[in-house]
C-alpha atoms as one frame of an Amber mdcrd trajectory, in Angstrom:
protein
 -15.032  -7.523  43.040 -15.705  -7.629  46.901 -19.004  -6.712  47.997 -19.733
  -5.721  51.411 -23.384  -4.968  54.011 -23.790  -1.309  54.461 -23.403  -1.086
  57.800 -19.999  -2.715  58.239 -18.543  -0.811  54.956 -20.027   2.296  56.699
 -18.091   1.539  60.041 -15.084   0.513  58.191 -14.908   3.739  56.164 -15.772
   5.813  59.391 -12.503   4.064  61.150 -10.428   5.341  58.206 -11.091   8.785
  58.063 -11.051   9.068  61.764  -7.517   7.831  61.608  -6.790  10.439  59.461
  -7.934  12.884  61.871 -11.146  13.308  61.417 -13.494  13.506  64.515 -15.856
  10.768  65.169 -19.158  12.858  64.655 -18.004  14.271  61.027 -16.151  10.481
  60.065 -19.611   9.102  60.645 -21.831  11.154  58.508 -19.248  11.559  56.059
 -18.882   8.109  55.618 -22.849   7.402  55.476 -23.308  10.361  52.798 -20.295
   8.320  51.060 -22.025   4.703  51.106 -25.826   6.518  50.709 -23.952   7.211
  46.802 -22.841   3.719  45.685 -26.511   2.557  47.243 -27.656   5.360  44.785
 -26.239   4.044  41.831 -23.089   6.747  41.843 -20.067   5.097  42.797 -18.561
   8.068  41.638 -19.099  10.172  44.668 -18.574   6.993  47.061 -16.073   4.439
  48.822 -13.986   5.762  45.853 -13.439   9.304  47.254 -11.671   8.075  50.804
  -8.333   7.792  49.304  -8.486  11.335  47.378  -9.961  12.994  50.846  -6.737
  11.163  52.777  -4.401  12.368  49.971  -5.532  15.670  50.067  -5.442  15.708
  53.897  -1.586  14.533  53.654  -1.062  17.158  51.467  -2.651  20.395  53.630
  -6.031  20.615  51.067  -8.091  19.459  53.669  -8.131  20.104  57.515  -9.903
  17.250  58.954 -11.427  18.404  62.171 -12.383  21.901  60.692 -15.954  22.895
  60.560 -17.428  25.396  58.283 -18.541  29.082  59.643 -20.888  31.284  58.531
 -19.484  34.559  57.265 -22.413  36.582  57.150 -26.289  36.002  57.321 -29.804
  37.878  56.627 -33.410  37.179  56.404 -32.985  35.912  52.801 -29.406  35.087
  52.261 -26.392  32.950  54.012 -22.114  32.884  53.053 -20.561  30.021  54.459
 -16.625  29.683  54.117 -15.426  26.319  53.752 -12.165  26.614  56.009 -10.458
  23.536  54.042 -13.234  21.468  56.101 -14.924  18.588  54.507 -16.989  20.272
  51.826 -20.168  18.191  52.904 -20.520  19.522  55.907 -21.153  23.194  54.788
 -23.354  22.045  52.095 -25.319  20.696  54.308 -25.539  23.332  57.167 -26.299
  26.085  53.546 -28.646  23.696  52.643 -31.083  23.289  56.200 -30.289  27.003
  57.040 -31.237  28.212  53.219 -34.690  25.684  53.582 -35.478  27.462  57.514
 -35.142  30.922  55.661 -37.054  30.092  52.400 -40.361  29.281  55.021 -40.219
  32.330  55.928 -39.147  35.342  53.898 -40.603  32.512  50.693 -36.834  32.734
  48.799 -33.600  32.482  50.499 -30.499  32.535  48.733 -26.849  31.431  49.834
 -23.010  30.507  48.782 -20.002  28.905  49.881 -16.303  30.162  49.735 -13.256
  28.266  49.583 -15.514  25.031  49.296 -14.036  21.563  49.195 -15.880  18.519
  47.452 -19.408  18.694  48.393 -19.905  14.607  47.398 -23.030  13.998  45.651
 -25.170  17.449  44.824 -27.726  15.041  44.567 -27.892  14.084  48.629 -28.057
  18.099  49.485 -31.466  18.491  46.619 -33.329  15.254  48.622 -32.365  16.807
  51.916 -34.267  20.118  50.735 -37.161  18.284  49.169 -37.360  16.273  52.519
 -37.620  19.650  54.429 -40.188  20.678  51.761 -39.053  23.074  49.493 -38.094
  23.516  45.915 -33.903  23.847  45.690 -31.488  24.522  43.397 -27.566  23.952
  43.874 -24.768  24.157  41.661 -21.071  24.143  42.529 -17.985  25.101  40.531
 -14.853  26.724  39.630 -11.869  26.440  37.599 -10.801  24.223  40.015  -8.861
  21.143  38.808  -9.215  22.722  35.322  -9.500  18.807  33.587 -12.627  20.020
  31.034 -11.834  21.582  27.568 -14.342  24.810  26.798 -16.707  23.550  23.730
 -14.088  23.718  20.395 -10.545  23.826  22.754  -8.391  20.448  23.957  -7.440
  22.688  27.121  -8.518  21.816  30.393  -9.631  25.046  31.409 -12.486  24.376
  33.420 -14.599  21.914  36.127 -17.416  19.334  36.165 -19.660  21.989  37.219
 -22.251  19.871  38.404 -26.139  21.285  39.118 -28.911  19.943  40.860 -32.599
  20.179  41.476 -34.900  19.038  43.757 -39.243  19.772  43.445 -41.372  18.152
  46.230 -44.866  16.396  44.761 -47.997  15.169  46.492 -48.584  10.957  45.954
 -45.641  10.956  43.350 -42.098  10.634  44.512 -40.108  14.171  44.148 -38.149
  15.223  41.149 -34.331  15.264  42.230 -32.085  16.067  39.158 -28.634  15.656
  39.246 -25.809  15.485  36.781 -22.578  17.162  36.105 -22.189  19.484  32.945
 -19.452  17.575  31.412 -20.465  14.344  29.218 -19.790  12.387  32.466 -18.375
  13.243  36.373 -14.733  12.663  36.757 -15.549   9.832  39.112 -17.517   8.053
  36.873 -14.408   8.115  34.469 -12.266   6.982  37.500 -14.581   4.065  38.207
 -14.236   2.796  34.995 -10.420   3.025  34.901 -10.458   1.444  38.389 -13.045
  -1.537  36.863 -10.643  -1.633  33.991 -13.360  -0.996  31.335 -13.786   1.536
  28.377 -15.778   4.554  28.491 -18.323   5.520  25.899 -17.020   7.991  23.016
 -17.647  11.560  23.138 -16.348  11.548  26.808 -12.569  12.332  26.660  -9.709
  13.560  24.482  -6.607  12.312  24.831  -3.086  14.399  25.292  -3.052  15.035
  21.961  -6.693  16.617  21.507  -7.739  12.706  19.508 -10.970  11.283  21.064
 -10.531   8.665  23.562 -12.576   5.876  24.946  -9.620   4.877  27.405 -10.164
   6.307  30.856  -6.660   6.348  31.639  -5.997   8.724  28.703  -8.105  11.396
  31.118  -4.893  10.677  33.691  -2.337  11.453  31.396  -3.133  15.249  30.776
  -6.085  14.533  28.890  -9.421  16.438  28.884 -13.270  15.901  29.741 -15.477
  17.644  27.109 -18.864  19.505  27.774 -22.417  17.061  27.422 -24.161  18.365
  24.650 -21.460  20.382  22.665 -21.893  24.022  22.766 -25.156  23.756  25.270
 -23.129  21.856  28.148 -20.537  24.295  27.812 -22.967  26.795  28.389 -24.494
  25.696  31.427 -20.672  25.053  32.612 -20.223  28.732  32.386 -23.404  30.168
  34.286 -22.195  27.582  37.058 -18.679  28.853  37.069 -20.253  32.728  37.597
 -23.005  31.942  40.188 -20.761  29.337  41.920 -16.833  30.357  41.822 -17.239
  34.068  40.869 -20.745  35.646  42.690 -19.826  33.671  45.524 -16.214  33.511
  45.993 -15.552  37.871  45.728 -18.010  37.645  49.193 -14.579  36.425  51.177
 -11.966  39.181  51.644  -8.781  38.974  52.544  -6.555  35.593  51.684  -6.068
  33.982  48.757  -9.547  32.801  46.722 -10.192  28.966  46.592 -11.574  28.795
  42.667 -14.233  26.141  43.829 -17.590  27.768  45.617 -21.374  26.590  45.635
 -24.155  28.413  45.139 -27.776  27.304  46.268 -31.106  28.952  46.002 -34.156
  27.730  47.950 -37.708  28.616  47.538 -41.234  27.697  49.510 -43.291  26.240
  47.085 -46.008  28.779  48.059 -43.845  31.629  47.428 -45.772  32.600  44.299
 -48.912  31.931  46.165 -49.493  28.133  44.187 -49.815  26.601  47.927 -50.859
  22.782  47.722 -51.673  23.318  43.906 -47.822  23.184  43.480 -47.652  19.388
  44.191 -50.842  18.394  42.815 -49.704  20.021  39.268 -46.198  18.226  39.821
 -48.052  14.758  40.798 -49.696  15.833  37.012 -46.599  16.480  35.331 -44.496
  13.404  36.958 -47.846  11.065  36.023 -48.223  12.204  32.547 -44.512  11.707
  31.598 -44.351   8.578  33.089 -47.580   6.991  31.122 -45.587   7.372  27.839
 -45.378   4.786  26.029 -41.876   3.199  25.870 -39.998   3.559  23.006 -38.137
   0.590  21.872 -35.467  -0.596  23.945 -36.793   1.178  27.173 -38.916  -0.798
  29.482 -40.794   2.540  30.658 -40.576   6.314  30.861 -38.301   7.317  34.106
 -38.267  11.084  35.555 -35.409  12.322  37.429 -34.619  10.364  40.935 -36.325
   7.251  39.850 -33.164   4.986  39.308 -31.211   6.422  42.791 -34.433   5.468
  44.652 -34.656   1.776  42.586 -30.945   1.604  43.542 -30.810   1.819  46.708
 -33.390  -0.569  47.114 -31.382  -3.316  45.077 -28.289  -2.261  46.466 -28.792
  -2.174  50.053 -30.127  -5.638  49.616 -27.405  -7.144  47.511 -24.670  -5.167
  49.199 -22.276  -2.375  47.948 -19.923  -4.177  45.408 -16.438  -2.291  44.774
 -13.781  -2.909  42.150 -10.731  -4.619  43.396  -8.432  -1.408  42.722 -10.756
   0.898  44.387 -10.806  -1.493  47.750  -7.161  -2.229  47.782  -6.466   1.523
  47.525  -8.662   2.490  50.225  -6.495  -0.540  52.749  -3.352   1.217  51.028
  -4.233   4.394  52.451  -5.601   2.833  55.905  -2.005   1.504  56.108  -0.814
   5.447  55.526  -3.114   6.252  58.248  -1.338   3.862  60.410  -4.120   1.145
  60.640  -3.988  -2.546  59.624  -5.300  -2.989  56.286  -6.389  -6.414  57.781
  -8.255  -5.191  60.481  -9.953  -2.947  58.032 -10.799  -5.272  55.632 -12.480
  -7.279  58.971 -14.536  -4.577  59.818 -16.100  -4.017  56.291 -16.791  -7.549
  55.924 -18.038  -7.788  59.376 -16.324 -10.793  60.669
């Protein structure tokens, strides 16, 4: 597997989406929220994702050089409307604009419509924490419709994914981040691009049998809920606040079935003040001075590995599996650039 410095694989991806039409400014921080998730451990939400975002820009889904709008605003609330832009770049407008409100009116609230993928819900939690406050996210629909509903081998509904970011005083934040299926979609894609098995529990196959071949998820197979009926609940609340709540805001043309919804709150809001992150630097200590069962080295809390991660990472350099590379050149040739060239860039020679 090639592995490439961050900065070159960051120009190189920026050069391919711009030659897919995408304007310089959004190619650039669309490609560094793209590398910031393989150096957080999630190739999932990476490198991977540039030949779905230039298929789907072939095909109409996306529009390149849109940019999100606002659709209506108060003191406490904000609905964005994705506009087939790059779903990023609305999560992260909702996500400053939601923490600006929340310092003021203590809780601000906020959606968007017609939402493409929003990459890692992960990088829009940190961004919130960063700016101070406590956030919540979660984004979903029926939407590609690949997960089975807890007891059914139907895909009938999404990842769903949630996320949740707390601030702390001397210990490093809380950011929690995971999709309500037993694994993301792209982690499943990874693995079939790797050429490896997945665990069990993770997919059916076509025929409603439990698979632990990722390919079997390609040929009209399913993703099942984490935890059984419990997963499957969560997947449902998401769907409501994310798709439905959300998504009835926009009038007028035809509904896009994926939406986010995002909920930000001052951490004084319930008048805790700077007792807030001295009771979380409690919490985050106490958990973390358990003693490790066996087989675990220590006691990790939420946004410990991405941190470790991108620490080892960035120094070793972001390694991608052979398929995933060669189909990102294959769609730089679609684009009309020299896979060669490409390939010079991200190595930086």
């Amino acid at each position: 597997m090639p592995t490439f410095a961050v900065e070159p694989l960051t120009k190189a991806t920026a050069r391919v989406l711009g030659a897919a039409g995408t304007p310089d400014d959004i190619a650039g921080k669309l490609a560094r929220w793209l590398i910031n998730a393989n150096l957080s451990g999630h190739p999932s939400h990476g490198v991977i994702r540039v030949t779905q975002y230039l298929a789907q820009i072939k095909d109409g889904a996306y529009r390149p050089a849109e940019r999100p709008r606002v659709v209506s605003e108060s003191e406490t609330s904000v609905v964005m409307e994705g506009g087939g832009a790059f779903g990023h770049l609305a999560a992260e407008e909702l996500t400053i604009r939601l923490v600006e409100k929340s310092r003021v009116s203590r809780v601000a609230v906020g959606g968007i419509a017609r939402c493409n993928h929003i990459g890692r819900l992960g990088e829009w939690s940190e961004l919130a924490v960063s700016m101070g406050a406590v956030f919540l996210m979660v984004a979903g629909g029926p939407g590609m419709m690949r997960t089975a509903p807890f007891g059914g081998r139907e895909g009938r509904m999404s990842t769903n994914p949630i996320s949740f970011g707390a601030p702390a005083g001397d210990a490093d934040p809380i950011i929690l981040d995971f999709a309500t299926t037993a694994a993301a979609e792209g982690k499943i894609r990874v693995a079939r691009d790797k050429g490896v098995e997945i665990p069990p529990g993770q997919i059916l196959d076509n025929q409603g049998r439990p698979s632990i071949n990722p390919n079997d998820l390609y040929d009209n197979g399913v993703m099942l809920p984490f935890g059984g009926h419990k997963g499957y609940g969560l997947m449902l609340m998401i769907e409501l606040l994310a798709s439905n709540l959300v998504g009835d805001t926009i009038t007028g043309e035809p509904q896009s079935p994926i939406g986010t919804f995002a909920l930000a709150i001052d951490p004084d809001a319930l008048g805790s003040g700077a007792g807030f992150a001295a009771m979380n630097d409690a919490t985050i200590n106490r958990v973390k001075q358990t003693a490790a069962a066996p087989g675990f080295d220590e006691v990790l809390v939420p946004g410990d590995i991405e941190r470790s991660s991108r620490q080892t990472v960035a120094a070793a350099g972001v390694e991608l599996p052979d398929a995933t590379w060669n189909d990102v050149l294959a769609s730089a040739a679609e684009v009309g650039l020299d896979p060669a060239e490409v390939n010079a860039i991200a190595t930086g020679e």
